[in-house]
């Protein structure tokens, strides 16, 4: 099986899952933490070298306050959970806004935890406009230049769109959609995505 | 039915179609011209306001010369065909390279043909790196700032990837894949894409 070097994860559907399980929307996010740890460990076991995980965007912060607090808390906890693993963590997002959790400021430069080994990028208070804002005319000008090209994006929750996820790194990515919601994560979702990915022809426009 | 204002078209699969019909690969492109006219007319009839069509990229020009000449010729003919319709045509791409067909130079500023009405953007010798190369620090800095946000991208030929197609305009686009090859185009493909699109929830991250 051809294993992608870099997988992008869009963990969507937390709120819809909460509502369909008779909870308030904000309760969805805490139920996405165990899936995050499982996905990290399974991707590591499979030999994936880099994971980019869509946390929240500056647009998301316009949602009701209870939801905003809930997803911010879940993102910080998710990072703390991965800090206990062998990982090299980077947090990217707009740190100049109040919406950026100050606990994560120290991770805006990549840090190695335990034995390191897998790069994990968390998008926190991220926005594609912020990302593409430029400092110089070079092609490596954007704010996420430390994140490599993505081979495969897996989105949970059934939507077939990128929603502003790393536009530069995603230009050649294959895009796989899981209809189940993120809190319903199972390793078999990754298996299905990788089976499909193995059958794709990588041409990069050539 | 909810009709998207702006549709992106990735007309892939010309070469695979040619090979499976016992032709040489370069013969695929000329068989994509009638589909292009049909798609334009059908989208217009449905009330779509803007179409962006992926012609060829600077990466594509590295293919064997017979193929390169064939897809360049087909793209120029496609533009000429649409010039006979009611359309407002813009050609975007890197005009500083020899690979840009000089016949299309006059269309690098949008021109109205006949009664105008629908904007049609052709990506010719386009590349996302070229697109994002910047002149100033504003968000409207990129080279395709005259092209609006895309609501729905339809890709023929079964691949589920953007292949560098207008990364900025595609950030929130819904992505529909047709397994048939582009020369096998039928209006029903658009119908299926629009039926699906109508069921999607537009949130723009909110």
Coordinates of C-alpha atoms in Angstrom, one line a residue:
Chain A
X1 CA 0.0 0.0 0.0
X2 CA 1.2 3.5 -0.9
X3 CA 1.2 5.5 2.3
X4 CA 1.0 9.3 2.1
X5 CA 3.8 11.3 3.7
X6 CA 1.5 14.1 4.8
X7 CA -2.2 13.8 5.7
X8 CA -4.5 16.7 6.3
X9 CA -7.4 16.1 8.7
X10 CA -10.6 18.1 8.7
X11 CA -12.5 16.8 11.8
X12 CA -15.9 18.1 10.9
X13 CA -19.4 17.2 12.2
X14 CA -18.9 17.6 16.0
X15 CA -21.9 19.8 16.4
X16 CA -24.2 17.7 14.2
X17 CA -23.1 14.6 16.1
X18 CA -23.9 16.3 19.5
X19 CA -27.4 17.4 18.3
X20 CA -28.2 13.9 17.0
X21 CA -27.1 12.5 20.3
X22 CA -29.4 14.9 22.3
X23 CA -26.6 17.1 23.5
X24 CA -26.1 20.9 23.0
X25 CA -23.8 21.7 20.1
X26 CA -20.9 22.8 22.3
X27 CA -20.6 19.3 23.7
X28 CA -19.5 17.9 20.4
X29 CA -15.9 19.1 20.6
X30 CA -14.9 17.2 23.8
X31 CA -16.0 14.1 22.1
X32 CA -13.5 14.7 19.3
X33 CA -10.5 14.4 21.6
X34 CA -10.2 10.6 21.8
X35 CA -10.7 10.4 18.0
X36 CA -7.8 12.8 17.6
X37 CA -5.5 10.6 19.7
X38 CA -6.6 7.5 17.9
X39 CA -6.0 9.1 14.5
X40 CA -2.6 10.3 15.5
X41 CA -1.5 6.9 16.8
X42 CA -2.9 5.0 13.9
X43 CA -1.3 7.3 11.3
X44 CA 2.0 7.0 13.2
X45 CA 1.8 3.2 13.1
X46 CA 1.1 3.3 9.4
X47 CA 4.3 5.4 8.8
X48 CA 2.7 8.8 8.0
X49 CA 5.4 11.5 8.6
X50 CA 3.3 14.6 9.0
X51 CA -0.3 15.4 10.1
X52 CA -2.0 18.7 9.7
X53 CA -5.2 19.1 11.8
X54 CA -7.8 21.7 11.3
X55 CA -8.5 23.1 14.8
X56 CA -10.5 26.3 14.3
X57 CA -10.5 29.4 12.1
X58 CA -10.9 33.1 12.8
X59 CA -14.3 32.8 11.0
X60 CA -15.3 30.0 13.5
X61 CA -14.8 32.4 16.4
X62 CA -17.8 34.4 15.3
X63 CA -20.0 31.5 16.5
X64 CA -21.9 31.7 19.9
X65 CA -19.6 32.2 22.9
X66 CA -20.3 28.8 24.5
X67 CA -19.3 27.1 21.3
X68 CA -16.2 29.2 20.9
X69 CA -15.1 28.5 24.4
X70 CA -15.8 24.8 23.9
X71 CA -13.8 24.4 20.7
X72 CA -10.9 26.5 22.0
X73 CA -10.7 24.4 25.1
X74 CA -10.9 21.1 23.1
X75 CA -8.1 22.3 20.8
X76 CA -5.8 23.2 23.8
X77 CA -6.5 19.8 25.3
X78 CA -5.9 18.0 22.1
X79 CA -2.5 19.7 21.8
X80 CA -1.8 18.7 25.5
X81 CA -2.7 15.1 24.7
X82 CA -0.3 14.9 21.8
X83 CA 2.4 16.5 23.8
X84 CA 2.5 13.3 25.8
X85 CA 3.2 11.3 22.6
X86 CA 6.3 11.1 20.4
X87 CA 5.7 14.1 18.2
X88 CA 7.1 17.4 16.8
X89 CA 4.3 19.9 17.3
X90 CA 3.7 23.2 15.5
X91 CA 0.8 25.5 16.1
X92 CA -0.1 27.9 13.2
X93 CA -2.6 30.7 13.4
X94 CA -3.1 34.4 13.9
X95 CA -1.4 35.1 17.3
X96 CA -2.1 38.8 17.3
X97 CA -5.8 38.3 18.0
X98 CA -7.4 37.6 21.5
X99 CA -8.9 34.5 20.1
X100 CA -5.5 32.7 20.0
X101 CA -5.1 30.7 23.2
X102 CA -2.0 32.0 25.0
X103 CA -1.2 28.6 26.3
X104 CA -0.2 27.6 22.8
X105 CA 2.0 30.6 22.1
X106 CA 5.2 28.6 22.9
X107 CA 4.4 26.1 20.1
X108 CA 4.4 28.7 17.2
X109 CA 7.9 27.4 16.7
X110 CA 8.0 23.6 16.2
X111 CA 8.9 21.7 19.4
X112 CA 9.9 18.1 19.9
X113 CA 8.1 16.0 22.6
X114 CA 9.5 12.8 23.9
X115 CA 11.1 10.9 21.1
X116 CA 9.6 13.2 18.4
X117 CA 9.3 11.6 15.0
X118 CA 6.0 12.7 13.6
X119 CA 5.3 16.3 12.7
X120 CA 1.9 17.4 13.9
X121 CA 0.6 20.8 12.8
X122 CA -2.4 22.3 14.5
X123 CA -4.3 25.1 12.8
X124 CA -5.5 27.3 15.6
X125 CA -7.2 30.6 15.0
X126 CA -6.1 30.1 11.4
X127 CA -7.4 31.8 8.3
X128 CA -6.3 31.4 4.7
X129 CA -6.2 35.2 4.2
X130 CA -3.9 35.5 7.1
X131 CA -1.8 32.6 5.8
X132 CA -1.4 34.1 2.3
X133 CA -0.6 37.6 3.6
X134 CA 2.8 38.2 2.4
X135 CA 6.1 39.4 3.7
X136 CA 8.2 39.2 0.5
X137 CA 8.0 38.3 -3.1
X138 CA 9.4 34.8 -2.8
X139 CA 7.2 31.7 -3.3
X140 CA 7.9 30.7 0.3
X141 CA 6.3 33.9 1.5
X142 CA 3.2 32.6 3.2
X143 CA 2.8 32.2 6.9
X144 CA 2.8 28.4 6.9
X145 CA 6.0 27.9 4.9
X146 CA 7.1 25.4 7.5
X147 CA 4.3 23.0 6.5
X148 CA 5.0 20.8 3.6
X149 CA 2.8 19.8 0.6
X150 CA -0.2 17.6 1.6
X151 CA -0.7 14.3 -0.2
X152 CA -4.1 13.3 1.1
X153 CA -6.8 15.3 2.9
X154 CA -9.5 13.3 4.8
X155 CA -12.6 15.2 5.8
X156 CA -15.1 13.8 8.3
X157 CA -18.8 14.8 8.3
X158 CA -19.7 14.4 4.7
X159 CA -18.9 17.9 3.3
X160 CA -16.9 18.0 0.1
X161 CA -15.0 21.3 0.5
X162 CA -11.7 22.5 1.9
X163 CA -13.2 25.4 3.9
X164 CA -10.0 27.4 3.7
X165 CA -7.7 24.6 4.8
X166 CA -4.1 25.4 3.8
X167 CA -4.8 26.4 0.2
X168 CA -1.1 26.4 -0.8
X169 CA -0.2 23.0 0.7
X170 CA -3.5 21.5 -0.7
X171 CA -3.0 22.3 -4.4
X172 CA -2.2 18.7 -5.4
X173 CA -3.8 16.8 -2.5
X174 CA -6.2 14.0 -3.1
X175 CA -9.4 14.6 -1.2
X176 CA -11.3 11.8 0.6
X177 CA -14.6 12.4 2.4
X178 CA -15.9 10.2 5.3
X179 CA -19.7 10.6 5.8
X180 CA -19.5 9.7 9.5
X181 CA -19.0 12.6 12.0
X182 CA -15.7 13.1 13.6
X183 CA -16.7 11.9 17.1
X184 CA -17.6 8.6 15.3
X185 CA -14.0 8.2 14.1
X186 CA -12.8 4.6 13.6
X187 CA -9.4 3.5 12.3
X188 CA -11.2 1.9 9.4
X189 CA -12.0 5.4 8.0
X190 CA -8.3 5.9 7.6
X191 CA -8.0 2.4 6.1
X192 CA -10.7 3.2 3.5
X193 CA -9.1 6.5 2.7
X194 CA -5.7 4.9 2.2
X195 CA -7.1 2.1 0.1
X196 CA -8.6 4.7 -2.2
X197 CA -5.5 6.8 -2.2
X198 CA -3.4 3.8 -3.2
X199 CA -5.3 3.6 -6.4
X200 CA -4.8 7.2 -7.3
X201 CA -2.3 8.3 -9.9
X202 CA 0.1 11.0 -8.8
X203 CA 1.0 13.2 -11.7
X204 CA 1.5 16.7 -10.2
X205 CA 0.3 18.1 -13.6
X206 CA 3.0 16.3 -15.6
Chain B
X1 CA -33.0 24.5 -7.0
X2 CA -30.1 26.5 -5.6
X3 CA -28.0 27.5 -8.6
X4 CA -24.3 28.4 -8.0
X5 CA -23.3 31.8 -9.2
X6 CA -19.8 30.7 -10.2
X7 CA -18.9 27.2 -11.4
X8 CA -15.3 26.0 -11.9
X9 CA -14.8 23.3 -14.5
X10 CA -11.9 20.9 -14.6
X11 CA -12.3 19.0 -17.9
X12 CA -10.0 16.1 -17.2
X13 CA -9.7 12.7 -18.8
X14 CA -9.2 13.7 -22.5
X15 CA -6.1 11.5 -22.8
X16 CA -7.6 8.5 -21.1
X17 CA -10.7 8.8 -23.2
X18 CA -8.5 8.9 -26.4
X19 CA -6.5 5.8 -25.4
X20 CA -9.7 3.8 -24.5
X21 CA -11.1 4.8 -27.9
X22 CA -8.0 3.5 -29.7
X23 CA -6.6 7.0 -30.5
X24 CA -3.3 8.6 -29.6
X25 CA -3.4 10.7 -26.5
X26 CA -3.2 14.0 -28.3
X27 CA -6.5 13.3 -30.1
X28 CA -8.4 13.6 -26.8
X29 CA -8.4 17.4 -26.7
X30 CA -10.2 18.1 -29.9
X31 CA -13.0 15.9 -28.6
X32 CA -13.4 18.2 -25.6
X33 CA -14.5 21.2 -27.7
X34 CA -18.1 20.3 -28.3
X35 CA -18.5 19.4 -24.6
X36 CA -17.1 22.8 -23.7
X37 CA -19.7 24.6 -25.9
X38 CA -22.5 22.4 -24.5
X39 CA -21.5 23.1 -20.9
X40 CA -21.3 26.8 -21.5
X41 CA -24.7 26.9 -23.1
X42 CA -26.3 24.7 -20.4
X43 CA -24.8 26.7 -17.5
X44 CA -26.0 29.9 -19.2
X45 CA -29.5 28.4 -19.5
X46 CA -29.5 27.5 -15.9
X47 CA -28.6 31.0 -14.8
X48 CA -25.0 30.6 -13.8
X49 CA -23.2 34.0 -13.9
X50 CA -19.6 33.0 -14.1
X51 CA -17.6 30.0 -15.4
X52 CA -13.9 29.3 -14.8
X53 CA -12.5 26.6 -17.1
X54 CA -9.1 24.9 -16.5
X55 CA -7.3 25.0 -19.9
X56 CA -3.7 24.1 -19.3
X57 CA -1.0 24.8 -16.7
X58 CA 2.7 25.6 -17.1
X59 CA 3.3 22.1 -15.6
X60 CA 1.2 20.6 -18.4
X61 CA 3.5 22.2 -21.0
X62 CA 6.3 19.7 -20.0
X63 CA 4.4 16.9 -21.6
X64 CA 5.4 15.5 -25.1
X65 CA 5.3 18.2 -27.8
X66 CA 2.5 16.6 -29.8
X67 CA 0.3 16.7 -26.7
X68 CA 1.3 20.2 -25.9
X69 CA 0.5 21.5 -29.4
X70 CA -2.8 19.6 -29.3
X71 CA -4.1 21.0 -26.0
X72 CA -2.9 24.5 -26.9
X73 CA -4.7 24.4 -30.2
X74 CA -7.8 23.0 -28.5
X75 CA -7.8 25.8 -25.9
X76 CA -7.5 28.5 -28.6
X77 CA -10.3 27.0 -30.6
X78 CA -12.4 26.7 -27.4
X79 CA -12.0 30.4 -26.8
X80 CA -12.9 31.2 -30.4
X81 CA -16.0 29.1 -30.2
X82 CA -17.2 31.0 -27.0
X83 CA -16.4 34.3 -28.7
X84 CA -19.3 33.6 -31.0
X85 CA -21.6 33.3 -28.0
X86 CA -23.0 35.9 -25.6
X87 CA -20.1 36.0 -23.2
X88 CA -17.5 38.2 -21.4
X89 CA -14.2 36.5 -21.7
X90 CA -11.1 36.7 -19.7
X91 CA -7.9 34.7 -20.2
X92 CA -5.6 34.3 -17.2
X93 CA -2.1 32.8 -17.3
X94 CA 1.6 33.6 -17.5
X95 CA 1.9 35.6 -20.7
X96 CA 5.6 36.1 -20.2
X97 CA 6.4 32.6 -21.4
X98 CA 6.5 31.2 -24.9
X99 CA 3.9 28.7 -24.0
X100 CA 1.2 31.3 -23.8
X101 CA -0.6 31.4 -27.2
X102 CA -0.2 34.9 -28.6
X103 CA -3.7 34.8 -30.2
X104 CA -5.1 35.1 -26.8
X105 CA -3.1 38.1 -25.6
X106 CA -5.9 40.5 -26.4
X107 CA -8.2 38.7 -23.9
X108 CA -6.0 39.2 -20.8
X109 CA -8.4 42.0 -20.1
X110 CA -12.0 41.0 -20.0
X111 CA -13.8 41.6 -23.3
X112 CA -17.5 41.4 -24.1
X113 CA -18.7 39.4 -27.1
X114 CA -22.1 39.8 -28.7
X115 CA -24.6 40.5 -25.9
X116 CA -22.2 39.5 -23.1
X117 CA -23.9 38.4 -19.9
X118 CA -21.9 35.4 -18.7
X119 CA -18.3 35.8 -17.5
X120 CA -16.1 33.0 -18.8
X121 CA -12.6 32.7 -17.4
X122 CA -10.1 30.5 -19.2
X123 CA -7.0 29.4 -17.4
X124 CA -4.3 29.2 -20.1
X125 CA -0.6 28.6 -19.2
X126 CA -1.8 29.1 -15.6
X127 CA 0.0 28.1 -12.5
X128 CA -1.0 28.6 -8.8
X129 CA 2.5 29.7 -8.0
X130 CA 2.3 32.4 -10.7
X131 CA -1.2 33.3 -9.5
X132 CA -0.1 33.8 -5.9
X133 CA 3.1 35.7 -6.8
X134 CA 2.5 39.1 -5.2
X135 CA 2.8 42.7 -6.1
X136 CA 1.6 44.2 -2.9
X137 CA 0.6 43.3 0.7
X138 CA -3.1 43.6 0.1
X139 CA -5.4 40.5 0.1
X140 CA -6.4 41.3 -3.5
X141 CA -2.8 41.0 -4.5
X142 CA -2.9 37.8 -6.6
X143 CA -2.9 37.7 -10.3
X144 CA -6.5 36.5 -10.7
X145 CA -8.1 39.2 -8.5
X146 CA -10.6 39.8 -11.3
X147 CA -12.1 36.2 -10.7
X148 CA -14.7 35.9 -8.0
X149 CA -15.1 33.2 -5.3
X150 CA -16.2 29.8 -6.8
X151 CA -19.3 28.1 -5.4
X152 CA -19.0 24.8 -7.1
X153 CA -16.2 23.0 -8.8
X154 CA -17.0 20.1 -11.1
X155 CA -14.2 17.8 -12.2
X156 CA -14.6 15.2 -14.9
X157 CA -12.4 12.1 -15.1
X158 CA -12.8 10.7 -11.6
X159 CA -9.9 12.4 -9.8
X160 CA -10.7 14.0 -6.5
X161 CA -8.1 16.8 -6.4
X162 CA -7.8 20.4 -7.4
X163 CA -4.5 20.1 -9.2
X164 CA -3.6 23.7 -8.5
X165 CA -6.9 25.2 -9.8
X166 CA -7.4 28.8 -8.5
X167 CA -6.5 28.1 -4.8
X168 CA -7.8 31.4 -3.5
X169 CA -11.1 31.3 -5.3
X170 CA -11.7 27.7 -4.3
X171 CA -11.3 27.9 -0.6
X172 CA -15.0 27.5 0.1
X173 CA -16.1 25.7 -3.1
X174 CA -18.1 22.5 -3.0
X175 CA -16.3 19.9 -5.0
X176 CA -18.2 17.4 -7.2
X177 CA -16.5 14.7 -9.2
X178 CA -17.9 13.1 -12.4
X179 CA -16.4 9.7 -13.1
X180 CA -17.0 10.0 -16.9
X181 CA -14.2 11.5 -19.0
X182 CA -14.6 15.1 -20.3
X183 CA -15.2 14.0 -23.9
X184 CA -18.2 12.0 -22.6
X185 CA -19.8 15.2 -21.2
X186 CA -23.6 15.2 -21.0
X187 CA -25.8 17.9 -19.5
X188 CA -27.0 15.3 -16.9
X189 CA -23.5 15.6 -15.3
X190 CA -24.3 19.2 -14.5
X191 CA -27.8 18.2 -13.3
X192 CA -26.3 15.7 -10.9
X193 CA -23.8 18.2 -9.6
X194 CA -26.4 20.8 -9.1
X195 CA -28.8 18.4 -7.4
X196 CA -26.0 17.5 -5.0
X197 CA -25.0 21.1 -4.5
X198 CA -28.6 22.1 -3.7
X199 CA -28.4 19.8 -0.7
X200 CA -25.2 21.4 0.7
X201 CA -25.2 23.8 3.5
X202 CA -23.3 27.0 2.9
X203 CA -21.7 28.2 6.1
X204 CA -18.4 29.9 5.0
X205 CA -17.0 28.9 8.4
X206 CA -19.7 30.7 10.4

